[in-house]
Tab-separated table of C-alpha atoms in Angstrom:
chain	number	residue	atom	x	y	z
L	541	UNK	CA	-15.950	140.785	48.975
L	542	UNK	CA	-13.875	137.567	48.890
L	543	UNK	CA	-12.723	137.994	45.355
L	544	UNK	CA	-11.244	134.827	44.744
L	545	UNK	CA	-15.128	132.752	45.491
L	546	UNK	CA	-16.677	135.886	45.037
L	547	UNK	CA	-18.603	134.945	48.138
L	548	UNK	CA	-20.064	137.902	50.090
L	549	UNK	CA	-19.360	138.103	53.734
L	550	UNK	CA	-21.933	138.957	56.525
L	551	UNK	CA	-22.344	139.648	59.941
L	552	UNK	CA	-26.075	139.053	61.135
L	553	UNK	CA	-26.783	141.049	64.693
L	554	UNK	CA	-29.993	139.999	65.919
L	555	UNK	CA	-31.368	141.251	69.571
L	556	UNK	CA	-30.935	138.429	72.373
L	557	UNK	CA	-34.377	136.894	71.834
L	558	UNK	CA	-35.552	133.491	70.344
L	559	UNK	CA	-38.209	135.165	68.516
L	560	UNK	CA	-35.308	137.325	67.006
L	561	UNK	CA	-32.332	134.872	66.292
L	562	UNK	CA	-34.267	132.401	65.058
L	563	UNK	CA	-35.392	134.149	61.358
L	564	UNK	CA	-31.841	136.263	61.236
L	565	UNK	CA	-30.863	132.232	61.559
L	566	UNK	CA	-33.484	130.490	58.438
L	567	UNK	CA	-32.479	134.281	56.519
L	568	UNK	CA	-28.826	132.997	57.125
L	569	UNK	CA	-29.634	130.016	55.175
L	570	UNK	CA	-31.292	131.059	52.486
L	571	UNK	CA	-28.161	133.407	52.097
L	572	UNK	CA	-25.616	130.513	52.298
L	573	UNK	CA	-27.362	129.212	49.302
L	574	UNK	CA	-26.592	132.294	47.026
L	575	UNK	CA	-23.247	132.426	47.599
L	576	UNK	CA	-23.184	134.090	51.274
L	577	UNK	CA	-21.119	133.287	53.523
L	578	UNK	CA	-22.828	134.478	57.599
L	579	UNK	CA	-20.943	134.730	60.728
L	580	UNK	CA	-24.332	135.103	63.163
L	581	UNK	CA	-23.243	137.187	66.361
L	582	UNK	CA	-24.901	136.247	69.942
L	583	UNK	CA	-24.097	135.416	73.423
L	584	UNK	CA	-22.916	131.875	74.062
L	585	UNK	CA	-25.745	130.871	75.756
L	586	UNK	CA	-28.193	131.430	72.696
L	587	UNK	CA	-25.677	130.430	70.411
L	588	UNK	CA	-25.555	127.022	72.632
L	589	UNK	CA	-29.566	126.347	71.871
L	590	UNK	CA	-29.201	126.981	68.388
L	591	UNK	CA	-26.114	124.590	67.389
L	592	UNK	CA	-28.614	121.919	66.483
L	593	UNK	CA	-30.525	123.704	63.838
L	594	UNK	CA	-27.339	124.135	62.246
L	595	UNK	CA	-27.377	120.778	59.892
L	596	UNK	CA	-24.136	119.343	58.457
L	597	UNK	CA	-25.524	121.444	55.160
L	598	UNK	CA	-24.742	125.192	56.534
L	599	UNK	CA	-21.701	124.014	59.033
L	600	UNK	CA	-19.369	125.685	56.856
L	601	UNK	CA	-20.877	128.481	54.992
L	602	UNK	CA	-22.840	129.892	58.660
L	603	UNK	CA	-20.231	130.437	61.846
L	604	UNK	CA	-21.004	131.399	65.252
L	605	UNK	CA	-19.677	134.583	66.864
L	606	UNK	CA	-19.868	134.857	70.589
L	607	UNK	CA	-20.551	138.443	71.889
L	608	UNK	CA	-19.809	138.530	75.488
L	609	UNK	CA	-21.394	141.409	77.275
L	610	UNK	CA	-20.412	143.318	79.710
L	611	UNK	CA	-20.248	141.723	83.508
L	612	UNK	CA	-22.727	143.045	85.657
L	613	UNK	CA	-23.680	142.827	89.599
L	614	UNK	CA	-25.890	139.482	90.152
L	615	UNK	CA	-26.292	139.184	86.492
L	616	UNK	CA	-24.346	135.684	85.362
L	617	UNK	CA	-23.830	134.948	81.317
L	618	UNK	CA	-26.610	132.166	81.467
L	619	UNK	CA	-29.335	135.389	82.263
L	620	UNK	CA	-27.472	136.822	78.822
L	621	UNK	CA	-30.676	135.787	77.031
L	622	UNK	CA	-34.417	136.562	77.183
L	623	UNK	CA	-35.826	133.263	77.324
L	624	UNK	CA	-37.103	132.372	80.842
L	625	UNK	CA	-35.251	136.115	81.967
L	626	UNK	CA	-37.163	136.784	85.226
L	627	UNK	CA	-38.753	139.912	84.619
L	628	UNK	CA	-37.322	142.204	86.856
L	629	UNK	CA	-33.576	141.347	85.176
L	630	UNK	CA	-35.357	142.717	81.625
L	631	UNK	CA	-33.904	146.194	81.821
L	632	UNK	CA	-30.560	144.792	82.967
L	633	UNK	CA	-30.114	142.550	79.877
L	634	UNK	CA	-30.783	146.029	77.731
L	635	UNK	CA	-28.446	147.905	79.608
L	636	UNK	CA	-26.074	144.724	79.082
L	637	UNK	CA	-26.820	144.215	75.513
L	638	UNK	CA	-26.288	148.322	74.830
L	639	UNK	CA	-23.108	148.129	76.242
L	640	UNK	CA	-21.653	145.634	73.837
L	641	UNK	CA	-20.508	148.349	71.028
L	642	UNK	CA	-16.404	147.802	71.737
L	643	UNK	CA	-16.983	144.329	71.310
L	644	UNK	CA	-18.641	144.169	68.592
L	645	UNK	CA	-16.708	146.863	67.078
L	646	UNK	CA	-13.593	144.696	67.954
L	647	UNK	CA	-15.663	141.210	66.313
L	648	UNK	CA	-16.368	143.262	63.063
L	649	UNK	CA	-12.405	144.721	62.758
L	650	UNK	CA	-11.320	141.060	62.797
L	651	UNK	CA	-13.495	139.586	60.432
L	652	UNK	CA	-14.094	142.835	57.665
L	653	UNK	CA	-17.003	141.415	56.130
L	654	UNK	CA	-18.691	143.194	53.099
L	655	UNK	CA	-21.947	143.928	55.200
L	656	UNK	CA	-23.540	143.683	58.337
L	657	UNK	CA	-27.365	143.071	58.808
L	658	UNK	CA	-28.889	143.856	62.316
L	659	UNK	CA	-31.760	144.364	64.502
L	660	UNK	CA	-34.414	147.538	66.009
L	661	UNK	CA	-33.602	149.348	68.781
L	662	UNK	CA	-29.593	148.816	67.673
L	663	UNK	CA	-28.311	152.441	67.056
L	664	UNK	CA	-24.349	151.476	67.840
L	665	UNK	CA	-24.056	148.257	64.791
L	666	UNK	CA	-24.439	151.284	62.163
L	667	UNK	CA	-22.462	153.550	63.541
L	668	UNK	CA	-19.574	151.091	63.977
L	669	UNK	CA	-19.808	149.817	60.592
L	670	UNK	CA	-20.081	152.824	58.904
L	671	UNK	CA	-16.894	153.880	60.822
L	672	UNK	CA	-15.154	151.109	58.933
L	673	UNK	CA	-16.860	151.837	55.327
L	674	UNK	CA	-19.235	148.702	55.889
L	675	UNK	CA	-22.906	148.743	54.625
L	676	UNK	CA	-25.200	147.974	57.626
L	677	UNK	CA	-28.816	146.965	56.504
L	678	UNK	CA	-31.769	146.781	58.944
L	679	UNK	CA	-33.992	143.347	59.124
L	680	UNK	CA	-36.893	144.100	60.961
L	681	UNK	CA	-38.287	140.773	62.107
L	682	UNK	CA	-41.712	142.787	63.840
L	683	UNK	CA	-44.539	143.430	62.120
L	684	UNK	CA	-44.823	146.203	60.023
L	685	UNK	CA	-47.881	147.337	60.671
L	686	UNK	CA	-46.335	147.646	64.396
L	687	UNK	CA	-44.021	149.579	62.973
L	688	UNK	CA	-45.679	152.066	61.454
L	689	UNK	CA	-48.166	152.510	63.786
L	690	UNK	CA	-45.291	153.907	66.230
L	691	UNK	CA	-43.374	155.248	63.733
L	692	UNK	CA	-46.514	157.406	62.311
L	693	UNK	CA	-47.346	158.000	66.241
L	694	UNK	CA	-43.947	159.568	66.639
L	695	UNK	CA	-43.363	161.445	63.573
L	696	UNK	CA	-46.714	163.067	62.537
L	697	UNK	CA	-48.369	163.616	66.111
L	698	UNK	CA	-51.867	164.848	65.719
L	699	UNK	CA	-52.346	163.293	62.421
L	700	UNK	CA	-55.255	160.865	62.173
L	701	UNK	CA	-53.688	157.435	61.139
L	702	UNK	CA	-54.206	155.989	58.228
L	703	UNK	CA	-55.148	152.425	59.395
L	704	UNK	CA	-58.340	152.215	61.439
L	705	UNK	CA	-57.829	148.398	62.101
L	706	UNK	CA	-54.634	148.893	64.078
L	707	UNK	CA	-55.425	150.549	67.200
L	708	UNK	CA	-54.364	149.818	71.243
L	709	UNK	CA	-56.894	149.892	74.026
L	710	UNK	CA	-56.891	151.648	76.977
L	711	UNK	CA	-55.432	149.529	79.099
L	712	UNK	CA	-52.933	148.411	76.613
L	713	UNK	CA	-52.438	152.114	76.347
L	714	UNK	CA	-51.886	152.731	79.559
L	715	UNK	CA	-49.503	149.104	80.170
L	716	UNK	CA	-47.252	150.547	77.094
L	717	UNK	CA	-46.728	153.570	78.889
L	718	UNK	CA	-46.010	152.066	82.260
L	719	UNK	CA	-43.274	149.378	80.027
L	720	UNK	CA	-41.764	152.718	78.350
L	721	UNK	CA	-41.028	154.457	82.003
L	722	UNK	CA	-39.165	151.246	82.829
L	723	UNK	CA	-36.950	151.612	79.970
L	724	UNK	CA	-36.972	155.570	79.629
L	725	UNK	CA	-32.909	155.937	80.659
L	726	UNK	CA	-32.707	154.003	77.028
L	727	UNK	CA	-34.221	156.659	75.064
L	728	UNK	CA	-36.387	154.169	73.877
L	729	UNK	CA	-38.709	156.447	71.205
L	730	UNK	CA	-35.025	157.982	69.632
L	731	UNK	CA	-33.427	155.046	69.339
L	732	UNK	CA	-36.185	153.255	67.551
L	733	UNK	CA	-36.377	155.851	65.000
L	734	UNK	CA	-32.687	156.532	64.411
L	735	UNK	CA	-31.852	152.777	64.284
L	736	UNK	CA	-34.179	152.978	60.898
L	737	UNK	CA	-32.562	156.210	59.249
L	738	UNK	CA	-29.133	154.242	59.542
L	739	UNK	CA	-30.331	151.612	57.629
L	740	UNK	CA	-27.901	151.883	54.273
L	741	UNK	CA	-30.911	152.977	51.297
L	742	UNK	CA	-32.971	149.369	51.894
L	743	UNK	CA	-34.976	148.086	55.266
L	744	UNK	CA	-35.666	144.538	54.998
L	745	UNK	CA	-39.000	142.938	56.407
L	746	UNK	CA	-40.794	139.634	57.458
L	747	UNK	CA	-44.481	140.828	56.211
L	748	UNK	CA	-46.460	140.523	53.738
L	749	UNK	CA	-49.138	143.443	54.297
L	750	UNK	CA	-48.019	145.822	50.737
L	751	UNK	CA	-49.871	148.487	52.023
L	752	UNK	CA	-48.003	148.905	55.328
L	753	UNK	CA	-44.705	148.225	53.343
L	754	UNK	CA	-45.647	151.260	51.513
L	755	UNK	CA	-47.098	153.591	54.066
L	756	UNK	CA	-43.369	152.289	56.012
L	757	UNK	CA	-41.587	153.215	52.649
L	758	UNK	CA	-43.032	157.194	52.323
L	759	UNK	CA	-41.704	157.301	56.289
L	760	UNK	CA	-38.255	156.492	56.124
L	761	UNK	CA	-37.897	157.217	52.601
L	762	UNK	CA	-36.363	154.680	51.672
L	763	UNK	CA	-36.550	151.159	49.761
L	764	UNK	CA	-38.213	148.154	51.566
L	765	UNK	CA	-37.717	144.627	50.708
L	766	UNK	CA	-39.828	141.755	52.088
L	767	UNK	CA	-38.145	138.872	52.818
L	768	UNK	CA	-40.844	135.873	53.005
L	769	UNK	CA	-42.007	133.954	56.171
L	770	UNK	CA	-38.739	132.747	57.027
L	771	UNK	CA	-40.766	129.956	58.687
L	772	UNK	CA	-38.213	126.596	58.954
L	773	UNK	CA	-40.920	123.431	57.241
L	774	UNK	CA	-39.029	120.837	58.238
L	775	UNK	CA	-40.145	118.899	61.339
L	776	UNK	CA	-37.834	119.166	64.568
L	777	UNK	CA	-35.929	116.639	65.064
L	778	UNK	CA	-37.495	113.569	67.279
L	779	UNK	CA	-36.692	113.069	70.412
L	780	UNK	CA	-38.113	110.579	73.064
L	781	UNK	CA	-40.968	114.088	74.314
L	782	UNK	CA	-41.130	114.742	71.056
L	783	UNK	CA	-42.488	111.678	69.972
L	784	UNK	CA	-44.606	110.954	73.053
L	785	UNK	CA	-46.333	114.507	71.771
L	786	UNK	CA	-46.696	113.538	68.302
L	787	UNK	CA	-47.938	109.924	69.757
L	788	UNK	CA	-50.684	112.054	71.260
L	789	UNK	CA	-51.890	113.616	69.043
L	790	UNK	CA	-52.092	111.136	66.442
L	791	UNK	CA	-55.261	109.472	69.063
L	792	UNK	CA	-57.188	113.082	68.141
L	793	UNK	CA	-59.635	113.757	65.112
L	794	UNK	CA	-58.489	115.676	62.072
L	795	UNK	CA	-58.800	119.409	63.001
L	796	UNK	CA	-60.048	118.945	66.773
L	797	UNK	CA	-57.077	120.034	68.370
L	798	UNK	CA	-55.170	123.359	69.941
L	799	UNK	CA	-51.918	124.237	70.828
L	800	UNK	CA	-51.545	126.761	73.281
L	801	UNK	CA	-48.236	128.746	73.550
L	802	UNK	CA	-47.557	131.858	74.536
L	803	UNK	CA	-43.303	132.472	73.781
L	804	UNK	CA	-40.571	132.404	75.816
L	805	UNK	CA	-40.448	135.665	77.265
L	806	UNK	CA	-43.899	135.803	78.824
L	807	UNK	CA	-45.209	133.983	82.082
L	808	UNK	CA	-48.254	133.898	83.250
L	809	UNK	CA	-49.553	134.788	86.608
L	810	UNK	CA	-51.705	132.494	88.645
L	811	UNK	CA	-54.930	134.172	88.218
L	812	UNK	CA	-54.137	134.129	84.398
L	813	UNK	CA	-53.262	130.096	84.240
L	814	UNK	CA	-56.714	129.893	85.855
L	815	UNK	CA	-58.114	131.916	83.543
L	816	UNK	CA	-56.575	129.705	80.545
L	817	UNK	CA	-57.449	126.641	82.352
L	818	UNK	CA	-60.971	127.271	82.460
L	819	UNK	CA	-61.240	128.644	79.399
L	820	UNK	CA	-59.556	125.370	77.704
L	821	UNK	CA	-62.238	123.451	79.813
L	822	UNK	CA	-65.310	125.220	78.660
L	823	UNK	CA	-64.079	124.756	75.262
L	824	UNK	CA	-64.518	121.169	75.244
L	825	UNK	CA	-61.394	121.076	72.776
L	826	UNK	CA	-58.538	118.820	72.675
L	827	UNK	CA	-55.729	120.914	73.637
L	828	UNK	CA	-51.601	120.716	74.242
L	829	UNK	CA	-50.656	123.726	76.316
L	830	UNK	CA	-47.480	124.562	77.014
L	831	UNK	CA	-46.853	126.741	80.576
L	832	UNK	CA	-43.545	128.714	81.225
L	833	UNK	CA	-41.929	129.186	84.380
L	834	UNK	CA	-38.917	131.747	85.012
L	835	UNK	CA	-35.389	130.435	85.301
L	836	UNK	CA	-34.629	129.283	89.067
L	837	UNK	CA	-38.211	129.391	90.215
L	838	UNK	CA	-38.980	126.460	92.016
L	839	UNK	CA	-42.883	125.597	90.493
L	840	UNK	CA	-44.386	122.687	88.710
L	841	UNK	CA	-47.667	122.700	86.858
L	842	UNK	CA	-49.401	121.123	89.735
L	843	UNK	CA	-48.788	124.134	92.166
L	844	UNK	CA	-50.701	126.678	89.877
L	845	UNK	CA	-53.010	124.587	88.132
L	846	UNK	CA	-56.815	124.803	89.152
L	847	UNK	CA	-57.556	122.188	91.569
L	848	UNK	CA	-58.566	118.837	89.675
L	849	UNK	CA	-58.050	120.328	86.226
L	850	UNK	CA	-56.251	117.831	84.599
L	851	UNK	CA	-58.413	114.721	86.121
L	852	UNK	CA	-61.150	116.480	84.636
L	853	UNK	CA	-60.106	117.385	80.895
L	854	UNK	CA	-58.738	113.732	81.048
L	855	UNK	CA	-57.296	112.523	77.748
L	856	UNK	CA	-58.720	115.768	76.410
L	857	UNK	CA	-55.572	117.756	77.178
L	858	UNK	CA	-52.109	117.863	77.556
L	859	UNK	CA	-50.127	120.083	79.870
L	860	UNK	CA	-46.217	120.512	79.659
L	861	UNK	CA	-43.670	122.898	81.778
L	862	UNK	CA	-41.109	122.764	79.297
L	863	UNK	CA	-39.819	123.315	75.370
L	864	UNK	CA	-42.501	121.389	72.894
L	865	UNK	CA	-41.697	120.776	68.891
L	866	UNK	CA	-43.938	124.073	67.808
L	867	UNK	CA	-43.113	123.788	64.041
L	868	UNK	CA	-44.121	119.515	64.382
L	869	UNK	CA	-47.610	120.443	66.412
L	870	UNK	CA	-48.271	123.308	64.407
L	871	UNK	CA	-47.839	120.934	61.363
L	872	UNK	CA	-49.942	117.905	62.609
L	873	UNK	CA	-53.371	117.149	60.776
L	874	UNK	CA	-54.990	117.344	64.429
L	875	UNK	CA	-54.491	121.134	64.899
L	876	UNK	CA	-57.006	123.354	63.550
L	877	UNK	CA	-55.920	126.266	66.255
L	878	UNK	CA	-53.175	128.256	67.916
L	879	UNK	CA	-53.753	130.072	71.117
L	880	UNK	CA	-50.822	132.454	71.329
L	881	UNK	CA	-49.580	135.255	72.566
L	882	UNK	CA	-48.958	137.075	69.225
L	883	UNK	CA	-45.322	137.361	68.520
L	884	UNK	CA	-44.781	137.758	65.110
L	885	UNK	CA	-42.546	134.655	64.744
L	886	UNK	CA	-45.918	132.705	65.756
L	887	UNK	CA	-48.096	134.273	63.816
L	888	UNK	CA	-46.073	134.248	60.515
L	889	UNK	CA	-45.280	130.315	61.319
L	890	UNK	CA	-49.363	129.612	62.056
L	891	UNK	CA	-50.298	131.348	58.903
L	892	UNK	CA	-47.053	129.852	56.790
L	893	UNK	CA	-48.899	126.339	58.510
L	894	UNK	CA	-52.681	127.500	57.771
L	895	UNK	CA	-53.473	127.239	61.081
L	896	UNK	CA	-56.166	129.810	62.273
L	897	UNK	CA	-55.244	132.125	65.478
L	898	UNK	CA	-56.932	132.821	68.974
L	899	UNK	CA	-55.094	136.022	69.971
L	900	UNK	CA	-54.154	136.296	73.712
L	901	UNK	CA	-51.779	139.745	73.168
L	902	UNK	CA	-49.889	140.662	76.574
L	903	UNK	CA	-47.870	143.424	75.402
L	904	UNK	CA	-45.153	145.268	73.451
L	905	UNK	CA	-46.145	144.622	69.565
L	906	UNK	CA	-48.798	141.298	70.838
L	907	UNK	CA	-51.770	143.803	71.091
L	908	UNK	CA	-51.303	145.632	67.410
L	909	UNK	CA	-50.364	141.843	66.024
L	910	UNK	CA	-53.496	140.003	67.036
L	911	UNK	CA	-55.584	143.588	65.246
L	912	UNK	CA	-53.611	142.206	62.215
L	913	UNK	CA	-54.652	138.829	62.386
L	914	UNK	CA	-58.315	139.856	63.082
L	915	UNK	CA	-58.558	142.252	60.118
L	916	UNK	CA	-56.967	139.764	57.438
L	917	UNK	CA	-59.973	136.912	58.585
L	918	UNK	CA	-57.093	134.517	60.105
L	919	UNK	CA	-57.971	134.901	63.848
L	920	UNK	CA	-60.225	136.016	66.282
L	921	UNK	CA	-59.015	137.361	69.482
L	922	UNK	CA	-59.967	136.035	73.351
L	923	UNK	CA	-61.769	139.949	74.771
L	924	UNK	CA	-60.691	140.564	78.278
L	925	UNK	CA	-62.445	143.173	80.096
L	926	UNK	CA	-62.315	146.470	80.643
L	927	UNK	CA	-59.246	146.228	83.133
L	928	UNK	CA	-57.433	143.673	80.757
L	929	UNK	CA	-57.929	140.876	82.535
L	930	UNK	CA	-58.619	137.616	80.605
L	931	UNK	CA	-61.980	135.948	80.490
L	932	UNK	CA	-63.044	132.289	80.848
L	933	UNK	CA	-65.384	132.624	78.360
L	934	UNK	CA	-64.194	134.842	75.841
L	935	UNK	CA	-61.240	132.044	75.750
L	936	UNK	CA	-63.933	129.227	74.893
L	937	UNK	CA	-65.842	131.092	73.109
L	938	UNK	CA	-62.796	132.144	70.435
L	939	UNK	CA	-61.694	128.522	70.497
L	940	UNK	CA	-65.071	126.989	69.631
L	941	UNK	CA	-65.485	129.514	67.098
L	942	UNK	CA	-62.045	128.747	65.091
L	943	UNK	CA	-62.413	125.278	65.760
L	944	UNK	CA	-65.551	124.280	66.269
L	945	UNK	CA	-68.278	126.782	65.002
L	946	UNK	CA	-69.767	127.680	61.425
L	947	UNK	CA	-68.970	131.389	62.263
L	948	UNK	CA	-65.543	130.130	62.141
L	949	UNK	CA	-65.674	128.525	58.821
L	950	UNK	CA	-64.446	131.232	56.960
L	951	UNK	CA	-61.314	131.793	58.803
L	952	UNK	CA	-60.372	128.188	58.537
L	953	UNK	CA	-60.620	128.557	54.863
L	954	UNK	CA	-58.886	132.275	54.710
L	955	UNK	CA	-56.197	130.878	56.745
L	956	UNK	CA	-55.461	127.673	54.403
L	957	UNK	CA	-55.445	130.226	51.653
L	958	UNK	CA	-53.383	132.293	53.218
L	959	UNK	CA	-51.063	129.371	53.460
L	960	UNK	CA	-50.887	128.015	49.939
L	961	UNK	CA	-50.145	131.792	48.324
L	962	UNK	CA	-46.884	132.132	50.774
L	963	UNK	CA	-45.890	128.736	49.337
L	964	UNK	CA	-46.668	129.921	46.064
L	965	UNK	CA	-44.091	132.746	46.146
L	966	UNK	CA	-41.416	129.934	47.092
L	967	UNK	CA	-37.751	131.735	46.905
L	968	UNK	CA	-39.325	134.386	44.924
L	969	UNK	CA	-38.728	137.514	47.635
L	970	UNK	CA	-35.325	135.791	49.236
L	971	UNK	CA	-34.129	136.432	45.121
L	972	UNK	CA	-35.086	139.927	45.200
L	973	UNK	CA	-33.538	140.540	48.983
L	974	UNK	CA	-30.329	138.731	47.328
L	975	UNK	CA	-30.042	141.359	44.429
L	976	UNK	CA	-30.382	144.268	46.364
L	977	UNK	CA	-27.783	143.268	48.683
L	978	UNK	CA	-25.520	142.602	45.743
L	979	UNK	CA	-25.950	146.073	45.147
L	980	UNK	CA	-25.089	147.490	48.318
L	981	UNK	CA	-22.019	145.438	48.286
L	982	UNK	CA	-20.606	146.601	44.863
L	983	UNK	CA	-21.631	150.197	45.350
L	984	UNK	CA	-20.423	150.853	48.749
């Protein structure tokens, strides 16, 4: 500890993914604020995108650590990042990203901080700190009851699970098993668990569920903190697209409006835009819809639309190919939806923003996220059938019932609860996170 300020020192280690970065980033700041002083660790190209939500207010208490990986054939720095990765470069970026232990070991030997704070799936931050008598502390920014769904799956097999309302289907069974064989040379299932027992005597979390936190606690045995929403309420900054969105969507009725989103990491296939497309049509909602391509793919919306789609939701909808203000739409008076893909950074930001949920899971933790949403009465999820493929109608049929429909009243209202009791508990968890890693520091 930096005796003479008494400031504690931290490196953050979050994986290489927006969805990841961007709370270890709004924790950062919340830190800075109690005396913490964060040196956040990523490649340069991430590091790049997040300079600007770095205000003149944190430029000197939060600094930027590149982490180069290793090089690798036909694998450039600016694919050293998961947003718009082409999907068959997803296990190189692992194998990249697991490789990095010398230089982060060499990146923690220069700056000694007091204690490090890092990601799942990271087995070799621990290991290194510990080496070097530093405290490493696990922020989990998934969803705990993710978590201990495969935590419980791995540990007690053959044990009935506790928590009926968090379940996978068959063929999101069978899709999780196909992802795990791509990845199986990373030990996947090991690391995941031993990545938690190194976490120094706390865990922290981005939930709010108690009763997961505590079924999580009697697993690992050990303490776990929740952090809050980490959700950043200040609108993004306004730029000319910005504004011409925000322009937009001042022309639409109070609460007739969705925004449909579906990460970074995820792109839709043809069939599936059509799918969307149709669905958004039936609906008869207003809609902004956001639609990601991979990096160096040559395709514009008009190549993969349906044929007259956008002449025939007119004024009714937006469609963009490329980054839109989430935390601004999400915010605006018009929105009374969100039709995402589940990641927990979108769902914690829709509920911190009272804005009810149509799930559209794809994989990993989506499928076990949009259960949560559906059994705390803030969302109702788009069916797809028995294969997993999505459905027209299911999609209109969940919008018009969260936006439209009577049936959907109650959500609308759970949701804007929902949303006033995490304001409620304003910097009351961040205090709590900020004593217990007091603690860790003095006692280590």
């Amino acid at each position: 500890m930096d005796v003479k300020k008494n400031t504690i020192n931290v490196v953050m280690l979050p994986w290489i993914a927006h969805g990841h970065i961007s709370p270890f980033l709004e924790l950062a700041k919340k830190l800075t604020k109690r005396n913490f002083h964060i040196y956040l660790c990523s490649t340069p190209i991430n590091l790049s995108s997040i300079k600007k939500n770095i205000t003149k207010e944190y430029s000197q208490s939060i600094e930027l650590v590149e982490l180069h990986l290793p090089s690798l054939p036909n694998f450039p720095p600016h694919y050293h990042t998961t947003n718009g990765l082409p999907h068959h470069l997803k296990e190189t970026l692992v194998e990249a990203f697991f490789s990095a232990g010398p230089t982060f070991s060499k990146i923690l030997q220069t700056l000694n901080p007091d204690l490090v704070i890092y990601d799942l799936n990271i087995t070799w931050v621990a290991e290194i700190a510990s080496s070097i008598n530093i405290p490493a502390v696990q922020f989990l920014t998934f969803s705990i009851g993710m978590i201990v769904f495969f935590l419980h799956m791995f540990s007690k097999p053959g044990v009935e699970f506790p928590f009926p309302e968090i379940y996978l289907r068959e063929h999101e069974v069978i899709q999780m098993q196909q992802l795990a064989k791509g990845y199986s040379k990373f030990n996947i299932r090991d690391t995941f668990i031993e990545s938690i027992r190194q976490s120094r005597d706390i865990i922290l979390v981005k939930d709010f569920e108690v009763k997961y936190m505590d079924y999580f606690s009697q697993l690992v045995s050990k303490k776990i903190v929740p952090i809050g929403s980490l959700v950043n309420n200040s609108i993004d900054q306004i730029d000319e697209h910005a504004l011409s969105i925000t322009q937009w969507l001042d022309k639409k009725e109070k609460g007739s409006s969705v925004f449909v989103s579906f990460g970074s990491e995820w792109f839709l296939s043809k069939e599936e835009i059509h799918q969307v497309a149709q669905g958004l049509e039936l609906s008869k909602v207003n809609f902004i819809w956001v639609i990601r391509f991979p990096k160096d793919e040559k395709i514009s919306i008009d190549d993969v639309l349906p044929q007259g789609f956008l002449e025939r939701v007119g004024e009714r909808g937006m469609v963009l190919d490329k980054w839109a203000p989430q935390s601004t739409i999400l915010q605006h008076k018009s929105i009374c939806g969100f039709v995402s893909h589940c990641g927990w950074g979108s769902i914690t930001e829709s509920m911190q923003f009272g804005v009810p949920i149509i799930a559209m899971p794809f994989y990993n933790d989506q499928p076990i996220n949009a259960r949560i949403v559906e059994h705390i009465g803030v969302g109702v999820e788009a069916l797809r059938d028995e294969n997993g493929k999505l459905q027209s109608e299911e999609i209109a049929k969940a919008i018009r019932e969260v936006v439209i429909e009577e049936s959907g009243e109650g959500l609308r209202k759970k949701a804007k609860e929902l949303s006033e009791k995490m304001d409620m508990k304003g910097d009351e968890e961040i205090d709590g996170v900020v004593k217990e890693l007091v603690a860790l520091c003095h006692n280590k």
